[in-house]
Structures are given as structure tokens and as C-alpha cells.
Amino acid sequence: TDVGDLTVAIEDTPAGSSSSTHGYASGGRLEPGATISTIQKWTFTSDGNATDVGVLTLARKEASGQTSSTHGYASGGMNPAFTPTGISGIDKFPFASDSNASESQNLITAISGSAGQSSNSHGYTSGGGTPARTQQIQKFSFASSDDATNVGNLSQNNQLGSGSNSDVSGYNSGGNTDVGGFQYVTRIEKFPFSTDSNSVSVGALTQARGFASGSSSTSSGYTAGGISLNPTTVQNIIDKVSFTSDANATDVGDLVQAVRGNHSGSQY
């Protein structure tokens, strides 16, 4: 259902993160217009519009979002006006107050269009473009300012997949690859938080697509909306994948409109 509005219409994948009480969307690109640095926030306890609560250190689109117990993160991204090959900085902002972000760490390389995942102690990016698509899974600590490290690889290069996570594993769903020619994929990949390991394919979405949003309950991951090819179509599908068993996703509902691509997810 439609429960409110952002302060401005944006696209190109703002970074989504969540506190225990609020959802956040950071950055993105005005539709139409320039890439922005705005951090927007809305409450989970009532239906209402978002408010502007701060700015990122750099205006960026196609950043991935991560969440610790106290902070939201916007990792990587790009702003074609000054960084055509992407941004390596990881921005961090507090949940306890409405404040601007600070740069806390750096990814290994400048990257955009990666999927974001979060464990209790670390943030992850998987895939993305540098600008060439990558398989890399990067990990950074929430407790220190150490830069990210490469802890594994997806089974193939992937950009603009959706990210979700259980308590023990991260998931990268859909996206696009140039393996065998440019194509959107249905693949759902899973990697463990307890060890630094490559991902494995554990199922498939109901529709091959990228630019979808990812969100998580305690038991399931969700991939909502997105864009598919042949012909280019904006999707309204909400797919759900179980965290307790490796299986294909199921279509469990629809977004209000089939105009959802380049968007972000959050959860309570």
C-alpha cells in the first residue's frame, strides 16, 4: 500500500537502511535532474511522508545501503559530474540524531550498483561495477575504521542485484551480467557471515530483473519491482525467498504501481 511520499522524486537507486524505528533513503538522482546527497527518513510507527535529516559527504547514486544497530551506511556509488568511474568512500550517519554523514571507511575500489547486506558486526557489498562488472564480495567492520576487504566472490559478475540478509547469511538476487552477453538474471546467491567464502546459487526469482529493491524479515528476503528485458518492462512483482531452506522465490504480492525501478528497500 502507498503510505507516504519522499520529499522529492528520485531514481537511480538511493541507498536504503533501517533503524529499529525509521527507514532511510540516501542519495539517488532527481527525476529529472542532478545526483543528490540528501538523507531522507520516515517513521515505521505511523504512515506519513519522509523528511530531510542530513546529507552525505558526496552526492551519489547507485550506492548500496547497510545497517548496524546504531548507524546507517551508504557505500560506493557514483556521480557522473565528477566521478565517472565511481566512488570508493563509505558514508556513515547516526540513527540517534538527525545529522550529516561522515566518511568512515573505503571500499577496495570505486564501485557502483552493488547489493548491500548487513550482519550484526559487518557491512557487505556484493557485485557492482568498477565500471566493469565485478563478482567481488567486500566486507567492512561496523566497530572500526578499517577499510573493506575482499572476502569472496559471486558465481559470476553481477551489477544492480538486490540485497537482503538473514542473521547468518547475505543474499544477492537478480541483477545483470555480461557473461554470455548482457542479460538480466533470476539467480539468487547466498554467502555466509561466519566465514569469508564465495557465494552459492540457492534458487531463482520468478522473473529475471535488475534495479529491484531488497528487504528482509527475520525469516525471508524480498525482491520488489525492478526492470526486465526483451522487451524492457518495469515490474511490480514482490518475490519472497525463505532463509530457512534453499529454494526458488515465490510471487507473494504486487507493488502499488509497476513503475518501480532504481529504488531502495527498508524494513522494521
Coordinates of C-alpha atoms in Angstrom, one line a residue, residues 22 92 95 108 113 120 131 145 152 159 170 182 185 214 220 223 226-227 230 254 257:
H22 CA 12.7 4.5 10.9
K92 CA 28.1 6.6 7.9
F95 CA 20.3 7.0 14.0
I108 CA 38.7 -1.7 -2.1
G113 CA 25.5 -0.7 -8.4
N120 CA 25.4 -7.9 13.3
P131 CA 32.9 0.4 -14.1
S145 CA 37.5 2.4 10.7
G152 CA 34.7 -13.9 -1.6
Q159 CA 25.5 -5.4 -11.1
G170 CA 23.8 -12.5 2.9
F182 CA 24.3 -8.6 -21.5
V185 CA 19.3 -12.9 -14.3
G214 CA 15.8 -5.7 -1.4
S220 CA 12.5 -14.3 4.4
T223 CA 12.9 -8.6 -4.1
G226 CA 12.7 -3.9 -11.0
I227 CA 13.3 -3.8 -14.7
N230 CA 13.0 -8.3 -24.1
D254 CA 2.5 -6.6 -6.1
Q257 CA 2.4 0.6 -9.4

